[in-house]
Amino acid sequence: QQQVKQSPQSLIVQKGGISIINCAYENTAFDYFPWYQQFPGKGPALLIAIRPDVSEKKEGRFTISFNKSAKQFSLHIMDSQPGDSATYFCAASYLLLSGNTPLVFGKGTRLSVIA
Amino acid sequence: EPEVTQTPSHQVTQMGQEVILRCVPISNHLYFYWYRQILGQKVEFLVSFYNNEISEKSEIFDDQFSVERPDGSNFTLKIRSTKLEDSAMYFCASSGPQPQHFGDGTRLSIL
């Protein structure tokens, strides 16, 4: 119930291409879905997040697509660049008025963008 | 931009010893968390802390673990008697309430 399943485990994309990472969740109580980017030796850094009241959110080259009925969400990186090479984690939690809920992370996708 | 800072960046400890990992959350945040990441695996929740008490903890957070906010700025994770399987990256995060901002972690190596 608390799992977030992420795929693929690793991804190689040509520079300028589109990177797509998928996640699926089970707990319908989840209502907050962030994506984190992690470079080696660094902590996860928030990239973009979405609530289930919208089906898509775009910030620059990064887009989250959200399918509530399928309980799936995905990250699209347009015009992928070598600097995007990192590990990407999807996560889920639920927002309370108290706001203090832990994130459940997927297993991560190691993205390599090659020139 | 304000950030979460963690010290030390790397801690090497003998098995059975106590270790304290330190974190300075973002100053106006009210919610604090510890997560860990075993090498090559996903980030796992350990404990959350609000209003000077534990809000939620995972099954990983057993009696060997404790957290404390000893003053207005620091947030610590103590492992009382370390085991080999405690070797991991430990991340502190803070929020007010979302999103959660992570520090760069402490790499804990148990020998």
PDB file of C-alpha atoms in Angstrom:
ATOM      1  CA  GLN A   1       0.000   0.000   0.000  1.00  0.00           C
ATOM      2  CA  GLN A   2       2.826   2.355   0.773  1.00  0.00           C
ATOM      3  CA  GLN A   3       4.988   1.464  -2.218  1.00  0.00           C
ATOM      4  CA  VAL A   4       5.891   3.675  -5.117  1.00  0.00           C
ATOM      5  CA  LYS A   5       7.132   1.702  -8.105  1.00  0.00           C
ATOM      6  CA  GLN A   6       9.515   3.457 -10.463  1.00  0.00           C
ATOM      7  CA  SER A   7      10.808   2.483 -13.893  1.00  0.00           C
ATOM      8  CA  PRO A   8      13.128   2.184 -15.674  1.00  0.00           C
ATOM      9  CA  GLN A   9      16.023   1.558 -13.303  1.00  0.00           C
ATOM     10  CA  SER A  10      18.418   3.196 -15.749  1.00  0.00           C
ATOM     11  CA  LEU A  11      18.001   5.243 -18.894  1.00  0.00           C
ATOM     12  CA  ILE A  12      20.370   6.405 -21.598  1.00  0.00           C
ATOM     13  CA  VAL A  13      19.193   9.267 -23.788  1.00  0.00           C
ATOM     14  CA  GLN A  14      20.851  11.178 -26.585  1.00  0.00           C
ATOM     15  CA  LYS A  15      21.445  14.859 -26.039  1.00  0.00           C
ATOM     16  CA  GLY A  16      18.383  16.763 -27.199  1.00  0.00           C
ATOM     17  CA  GLY A  17      16.106  13.769 -26.723  1.00  0.00           C
ATOM     18  CA  ILE A  18      13.199  13.245 -24.339  1.00  0.00           C
ATOM     19  CA  SER A  19      13.736  11.368 -21.088  1.00  0.00           C
ATOM     20  CA  ILE A  20      10.663   9.686 -19.628  1.00  0.00           C
ATOM     21  CA  ILE A  21      10.510   8.141 -16.170  1.00  0.00           C
ATOM     22  CA  ASN A  22       7.385   6.465 -14.850  1.00  0.00           C
ATOM     23  CA  CYS A  23       5.999   5.867 -11.392  1.00  0.00           C
ATOM     24  CA  ALA A  24       2.959   4.089 -10.006  1.00  0.00           C
ATOM     25  CA  TYR A  25       1.493   4.217  -6.525  1.00  0.00           C
ATOM     26  CA  GLU A  26      -1.031   2.171  -4.601  1.00  0.00           C
ATOM     27  CA  ASN A  27      -2.222   4.327  -1.741  1.00  0.00           C
ATOM     28  CA  THR A  28      -5.117   6.478  -2.974  1.00  0.00           C
ATOM     29  CA  ALA A  29      -4.637   8.747   0.042  1.00  0.00           C
ATOM     30  CA  PHE A  30      -1.464  10.120  -1.526  1.00  0.00           C
ATOM     31  CA  ASP A  31      -2.066  13.626  -2.813  1.00  0.00           C
ATOM     32  CA  TYR A  32       1.381  15.101  -3.257  1.00  0.00           C
ATOM     33  CA  PHE A  33       3.843  13.796  -5.831  1.00  0.00           C
ATOM     34  CA  PRO A  34       7.297  15.381  -6.014  1.00  0.00           C
ATOM     35  CA  TRP A  35      10.255  14.466  -8.163  1.00  0.00           C
ATOM     36  CA  TYR A  36      13.741  14.775  -6.753  1.00  0.00           C
ATOM     37  CA  GLN A  37      17.052  14.965  -8.601  1.00  0.00           C
ATOM     38  CA  GLN A  38      20.189  13.640  -6.956  1.00  0.00           C
ATOM     39  CA  PHE A  39      23.761  14.136  -8.094  1.00  0.00           C
ATOM     40  CA  PRO A  40      26.552  11.931  -6.712  1.00  0.00           C
ATOM     41  CA  GLY A  41      27.559  12.997  -3.210  1.00  0.00           C
ATOM     42  CA  LYS A  42      24.591  15.308  -2.837  1.00  0.00           C
ATOM     43  CA  GLY A  43      21.196  15.120  -1.228  1.00  0.00           C
ATOM     44  CA  PRO A  44      17.961  14.867  -3.193  1.00  0.00           C
ATOM     45  CA  ALA A  45      16.888  18.236  -4.544  1.00  0.00           C
ATOM     46  CA  LEU A  46      13.272  19.008  -5.339  1.00  0.00           C
ATOM     47  CA  LEU A  47      12.749  19.329  -9.077  1.00  0.00           C
ATOM     48  CA  ILE A  48       9.009  19.650  -9.546  1.00  0.00           C
ATOM     49  CA  ALA A  49       5.868  18.494  -7.745  1.00  0.00           C
ATOM     50  CA  ILE A  50       2.200  17.999  -8.566  1.00  0.00           C
ATOM     51  CA  ARG A  51      -1.097  17.655  -6.751  1.00  0.00           C
ATOM     52  CA  PRO A  52      -3.811  15.343  -8.169  1.00  0.00           C
ATOM     53  CA  ASP A  53      -6.166  18.178  -9.028  1.00  0.00           C
ATOM     54  CA  VAL A  54      -4.218  18.799 -12.248  1.00  0.00           C
ATOM     55  CA  SER A  55      -3.137  16.357 -14.957  1.00  0.00           C
ATOM     56  CA  GLU A  56       0.032  18.119 -15.992  1.00  0.00           C
ATOM     57  CA  LYS A  57       2.535  20.588 -14.625  1.00  0.00           C
ATOM     58  CA  LYS A  58       5.385  22.115 -16.576  1.00  0.00           C
ATOM     59  CA  GLU A  59       8.441  23.980 -15.338  1.00  0.00           C
ATOM     60  CA  GLY A  60      10.941  24.776 -18.051  1.00  0.00           C
ATOM     61  CA  ARG A  61      12.084  21.547 -19.671  1.00  0.00           C
ATOM     62  CA  PHE A  62      10.523  19.400 -16.938  1.00  0.00           C
ATOM     63  CA  THR A  63       6.911  18.193 -17.091  1.00  0.00           C
ATOM     64  CA  ILE A  64       4.955  15.948 -14.758  1.00  0.00           C
ATOM     65  CA  SER A  65       2.022  14.060 -16.252  1.00  0.00           C
ATOM     66  CA  PHE A  66      -0.464  12.669 -13.758  1.00  0.00           C
ATOM     67  CA  ASN A  67      -3.126  10.011 -14.319  1.00  0.00           C
ATOM     68  CA  LYS A  68      -5.247   9.746 -11.197  1.00  0.00           C
ATOM     69  CA  SER A  69      -7.445   6.869 -12.394  1.00  0.00           C
ATOM     70  CA  ALA A  70      -4.408   4.766 -13.291  1.00  0.00           C
ATOM     71  CA  LYS A  71      -2.504   5.891 -10.179  1.00  0.00           C
ATOM     72  CA  GLN A  72       0.482   6.743 -12.321  1.00  0.00           C
ATOM     73  CA  PHE A  73       2.644   9.783 -12.855  1.00  0.00           C
ATOM     74  CA  SER A  74       5.642  10.431 -15.018  1.00  0.00           C
ATOM     75  CA  LEU A  75       8.482  12.888 -15.493  1.00  0.00           C
ATOM     76  CA  HIS A  76       9.362  14.112 -18.955  1.00  0.00           C
ATOM     77  CA  ILE A  77      12.627  15.929 -19.543  1.00  0.00           C
ATOM     78  CA  MET A  78      12.557  17.707 -22.870  1.00  0.00           C
ATOM     79  CA  ASP A  79      15.748  18.555 -24.776  1.00  0.00           C
ATOM     80  CA  SER A  80      17.791  16.424 -22.371  1.00  0.00           C
ATOM     81  CA  GLN A  81      21.295  17.744 -21.661  1.00  0.00           C
ATOM     82  CA  PRO A  82      24.439  16.067 -20.294  1.00  0.00           C
ATOM     83  CA  GLY A  83      23.998  18.194 -17.159  1.00  0.00           C
ATOM     84  CA  ASP A  84      20.716  16.372 -16.539  1.00  0.00           C
ATOM     85  CA  SER A  85      22.654  13.146 -15.931  1.00  0.00           C
ATOM     86  CA  ALA A  86      21.691  12.231 -12.363  1.00  0.00           C
ATOM     87  CA  THR A  87      19.469   9.889 -10.391  1.00  0.00           C
ATOM     88  CA  TYR A  88      15.796  10.830 -10.345  1.00  0.00           C
ATOM     89  CA  PHE A  89      13.432   9.759  -7.598  1.00  0.00           C
ATOM     90  CA  CYS A  90       9.689  10.004  -7.635  1.00  0.00           C
ATOM     91  CA  ALA A  91       7.978  10.222  -4.285  1.00  0.00           C
ATOM     92  CA  ALA A  92       4.541  10.456  -2.761  1.00  0.00           C
ATOM     93  CA  SER A  93       2.976  11.609   0.451  1.00  0.00           C
ATOM     94  CA  TYR A  94      -0.198  13.208   1.651  1.00  0.00           C
ATOM     95  CA  LEU A  95      -0.646  16.740   2.824  1.00  0.00           C
ATOM     96  CA  LEU A  96      -2.325  17.343   6.122  1.00  0.00           C
ATOM     97  CA  LEU A  97      -3.132  20.621   7.783  1.00  0.00           C
ATOM     98  CA  SER A  98      -0.264  19.731  10.083  1.00  0.00           C
ATOM     99  CA  GLY A  99       1.832  19.137   6.973  1.00  0.00           C
ATOM    100  CA  ASN A 100       4.101  16.613   8.568  1.00  0.00           C
ATOM    101  CA  THR A 101       4.026  13.428   6.503  1.00  0.00           C
ATOM    102  CA  PRO A 102       6.997  11.389   5.326  1.00  0.00           C
ATOM    103  CA  LEU A 103       7.867  10.917   1.684  1.00  0.00           C
ATOM    104  CA  VAL A 104       7.691   7.432   0.179  1.00  0.00           C
ATOM    105  CA  PHE A 105      10.339   7.207  -2.516  1.00  0.00           C
ATOM    106  CA  GLY A 106      10.623   5.100  -5.626  1.00  0.00           C
ATOM    107  CA  LYS A 107      13.834   3.170  -6.187  1.00  0.00           C
ATOM    108  CA  GLY A 108      15.293   5.779  -8.499  1.00  0.00           C
ATOM    109  CA  THR A 109      16.264   6.032 -12.160  1.00  0.00           C
ATOM    110  CA  ARG A 110      19.829   6.675 -13.183  1.00  0.00           C
ATOM    111  CA  LEU A 111      19.713   8.907 -16.226  1.00  0.00           C
ATOM    112  CA  SER A 112      22.697   9.296 -18.529  1.00  0.00           C
ATOM    113  CA  VAL A 113      22.487  11.851 -21.308  1.00  0.00           C
ATOM    114  CA  ILE A 114      25.131  11.257 -23.946  1.00  0.00           C
ATOM    115  CA  ALA A 115      26.309  13.702 -26.572  1.00  0.00           C
TER     116      ALA A 115
ATOM    117  CA  GLU B   1      18.929  30.292  -0.848  1.00  0.00           C
ATOM    118  CA  PRO B   2      18.584  28.785   2.628  1.00  0.00           C
ATOM    119  CA  GLU B   3      19.749  25.207   2.907  1.00  0.00           C
ATOM    120  CA  VAL B   4      19.875  22.289   5.283  1.00  0.00           C
ATOM    121  CA  THR B   5      23.409  21.643   6.518  1.00  0.00           C
ATOM    122  CA  GLN B   6      24.679  18.367   7.906  1.00  0.00           C
ATOM    123  CA  THR B   7      27.829  17.478   9.787  1.00  0.00           C
ATOM    124  CA  PRO B   8      30.047  15.581   9.531  1.00  0.00           C
ATOM    125  CA  SER B   9      30.051  14.733   5.841  1.00  0.00           C
ATOM    126  CA  HIS B  10      31.651  11.378   6.597  1.00  0.00           C
ATOM    127  CA  GLN B  11      31.744   9.469   9.885  1.00  0.00           C
ATOM    128  CA  VAL B  12      33.704   6.287  10.413  1.00  0.00           C
ATOM    129  CA  THR B  13      32.841   4.384  13.581  1.00  0.00           C
ATOM    130  CA  GLN B  14      33.626   1.040  15.113  1.00  0.00           C
ATOM    131  CA  MET B  15      30.717  -1.364  15.446  1.00  0.00           C
ATOM    132  CA  GLY B  16      29.056  -1.030  18.836  1.00  0.00           C
ATOM    133  CA  GLN B  17      30.010   2.608  19.264  1.00  0.00           C
ATOM    134  CA  GLU B  18      27.557   5.468  19.603  1.00  0.00           C
ATOM    135  CA  VAL B  19      27.341   8.034  16.841  1.00  0.00           C
ATOM    136  CA  ILE B  20      25.584  11.395  16.640  1.00  0.00           C
ATOM    137  CA  LEU B  21      24.722  12.934  13.300  1.00  0.00           C
ATOM    138  CA  ARG B  22      23.979  16.627  13.265  1.00  0.00           C
ATOM    139  CA  CYS B  23      21.725  18.790  11.155  1.00  0.00           C
ATOM    140  CA  VAL B  24      20.876  22.455  11.003  1.00  0.00           C
ATOM    141  CA  PRO B  25      17.469  22.753   9.319  1.00  0.00           C
ATOM    142  CA  ILE B  26      16.277  25.794   7.410  1.00  0.00           C
ATOM    143  CA  SER B  27      15.601  28.436  10.035  1.00  0.00           C
ATOM    144  CA  ASN B  28      11.866  29.025   9.643  1.00  0.00           C
ATOM    145  CA  HIS B  29      10.953  25.383   9.102  1.00  0.00           C
ATOM    146  CA  LEU B  30       8.932  23.535  11.719  1.00  0.00           C
ATOM    147  CA  TYR B  31       9.089  19.926  10.564  1.00  0.00           C
ATOM    148  CA  PHE B  32      12.205  17.820  10.608  1.00  0.00           C
ATOM    149  CA  TYR B  33      12.998  14.408   9.211  1.00  0.00           C
ATOM    150  CA  TRP B  34      15.722  11.823   8.984  1.00  0.00           C
ATOM    151  CA  TYR B  35      16.015   9.489   6.023  1.00  0.00           C
ATOM    152  CA  ARG B  36      18.672   7.009   5.076  1.00  0.00           C
ATOM    153  CA  GLN B  37      19.927   5.642   1.783  1.00  0.00           C
ATOM    154  CA  ILE B  38      21.889   2.426   1.653  1.00  0.00           C
ATOM    155  CA  LEU B  39      24.351   2.509  -1.234  1.00  0.00           C
ATOM    156  CA  GLY B  40      22.544   2.203  -4.566  1.00  0.00           C
ATOM    157  CA  GLN B  41      19.109   1.882  -3.005  1.00  0.00           C
ATOM    158  CA  LYS B  42      16.137   4.155  -2.493  1.00  0.00           C
ATOM    159  CA  VAL B  43      15.792   6.798   0.156  1.00  0.00           C
ATOM    160  CA  GLU B  44      13.945   5.417   3.204  1.00  0.00           C
ATOM    161  CA  PHE B  45      12.113   7.359   5.883  1.00  0.00           C
ATOM    162  CA  LEU B  46      13.321   6.972   9.460  1.00  0.00           C
ATOM    163  CA  VAL B  47      11.565   9.545  11.630  1.00  0.00           C
ATOM    164  CA  SER B  48       9.748  12.858  11.600  1.00  0.00           C
ATOM    165  CA  PHE B  49       9.773  15.447  14.372  1.00  0.00           C
ATOM    166  CA  TYR B  50       7.505  18.357  15.149  1.00  0.00           C
ATOM    167  CA  ASN B  51       6.920  20.514  18.187  1.00  0.00           C
ATOM    168  CA  ASN B  52       9.706  18.776  20.097  1.00  0.00           C
ATOM    169  CA  GLU B  53       8.380  15.290  19.717  1.00  0.00           C
ATOM    170  CA  ILE B  54       8.414  12.427  17.269  1.00  0.00           C
ATOM    171  CA  SER B  55       5.455  12.571  14.888  1.00  0.00           C
ATOM    172  CA  GLU B  56       6.013   9.360  13.025  1.00  0.00           C
ATOM    173  CA  LYS B  57       8.682   6.684  12.765  1.00  0.00           C
ATOM    174  CA  SER B  58       9.340   3.743  10.502  1.00  0.00           C
ATOM    175  CA  GLU B  59      10.090   0.175  11.515  1.00  0.00           C
ATOM    176  CA  ILE B  60      13.765   0.932  10.835  1.00  0.00           C
ATOM    177  CA  PHE B  61      13.772   3.437  13.705  1.00  0.00           C
ATOM    178  CA  ASP B  62      14.135   0.985  16.579  1.00  0.00           C
ATOM    179  CA  ASP B  63      15.293   1.504  20.159  1.00  0.00           C
ATOM    180  CA  GLN B  64      18.873   2.050  19.009  1.00  0.00           C
ATOM    181  CA  PHE B  65      17.862   5.319  17.379  1.00  0.00           C
ATOM    182  CA  SER B  66      16.876   8.588  19.004  1.00  0.00           C
ATOM    183  CA  VAL B  67      16.383  12.151  17.844  1.00  0.00           C
ATOM    184  CA  GLU B  68      16.713  15.410  19.662  1.00  0.00           C
ATOM    185  CA  ARG B  69      16.452  19.108  19.066  1.00  0.00           C
ATOM    186  CA  PRO B  70      18.816  20.284  21.794  1.00  0.00           C
ATOM    187  CA  ASP B  71      18.523  23.960  20.958  1.00  0.00           C
ATOM    188  CA  GLY B  72      16.743  26.246  18.536  1.00  0.00           C
ATOM    189  CA  SER B  73      18.860  25.342  15.553  1.00  0.00           C
ATOM    190  CA  ASN B  74      20.249  21.798  15.712  1.00  0.00           C
ATOM    191  CA  PHE B  75      18.487  18.510  15.062  1.00  0.00           C
ATOM    192  CA  THR B  76      20.394  15.337  15.873  1.00  0.00           C
ATOM    193  CA  LEU B  77      20.126  11.628  15.182  1.00  0.00           C
ATOM    194  CA  LYS B  78      21.819   9.307  17.658  1.00  0.00           C
ATOM    195  CA  ILE B  79      22.539   5.660  17.054  1.00  0.00           C
ATOM    196  CA  ARG B  80      23.305   4.104  20.402  1.00  0.00           C
ATOM    197  CA  SER B  81      25.189   0.959  19.426  1.00  0.00           C
ATOM    198  CA  THR B  82      26.021   0.873  15.755  1.00  0.00           C
ATOM    199  CA  LYS B  83      25.778  -2.261  13.629  1.00  0.00           C
ATOM    200  CA  LEU B  84      27.371  -3.030  10.290  1.00  0.00           C
ATOM    201  CA  GLU B  85      23.993  -2.663   8.589  1.00  0.00           C
ATOM    202  CA  ASP B  86      23.737   0.936   9.788  1.00  0.00           C
ATOM    203  CA  SER B  87      26.284   1.862   7.130  1.00  0.00           C
ATOM    204  CA  ALA B  88      24.439   4.249   4.822  1.00  0.00           C
ATOM    205  CA  MET B  89      23.974   7.856   3.831  1.00  0.00           C
ATOM    206  CA  TYR B  90      21.812   9.656   6.357  1.00  0.00           C
ATOM    207  CA  PHE B  91      19.867  12.648   5.131  1.00  0.00           C
ATOM    208  CA  CYS B  92      18.225  15.294   7.225  1.00  0.00           C
ATOM    209  CA  ALA B  93      15.304  17.203   5.755  1.00  0.00           C
ATOM    210  CA  SER B  94      13.134  20.062   6.902  1.00  0.00           C
ATOM    211  CA  SER B  95       9.907  21.582   5.702  1.00  0.00           C
ATOM    212  CA  GLY B  96       7.343  24.130   6.621  1.00  0.00           C
ATOM    213  CA  PRO B  97       5.267  21.989   5.783  1.00  0.00           C
ATOM    214  CA  GLN B  98       6.069  21.067   2.135  1.00  0.00           C
ATOM    215  CA  PRO B  99       8.249  20.715   0.179  1.00  0.00           C
ATOM    216  CA  GLN B 100      10.925  18.896   2.089  1.00  0.00           C
ATOM    217  CA  HIS B 101      14.435  20.220   1.598  1.00  0.00           C
ATOM    218  CA  PHE B 102      17.306  17.806   2.051  1.00  0.00           C
ATOM    219  CA  GLY B 103      20.854  18.267   3.228  1.00  0.00           C
ATOM    220  CA  ASP B 104      23.794  16.671   1.454  1.00  0.00           C
ATOM    221  CA  GLY B 105      23.935  13.856   3.954  1.00  0.00           C
ATOM    222  CA  THR B 106      26.383  12.162   6.281  1.00  0.00           C
ATOM    223  CA  ARG B 107      28.033   9.034   5.018  1.00  0.00           C
ATOM    224  CA  LEU B 108      28.215   6.651   7.981  1.00  0.00           C
ATOM    225  CA  SER B 109      30.693   3.816   7.677  1.00  0.00           C
ATOM    226  CA  ILE B 110      30.665   1.129  10.360  1.00  0.00           C
ATOM    227  CA  LEU B 111      33.811  -0.970  10.649  1.00  0.00           C
TER     228      LEU B 111
END
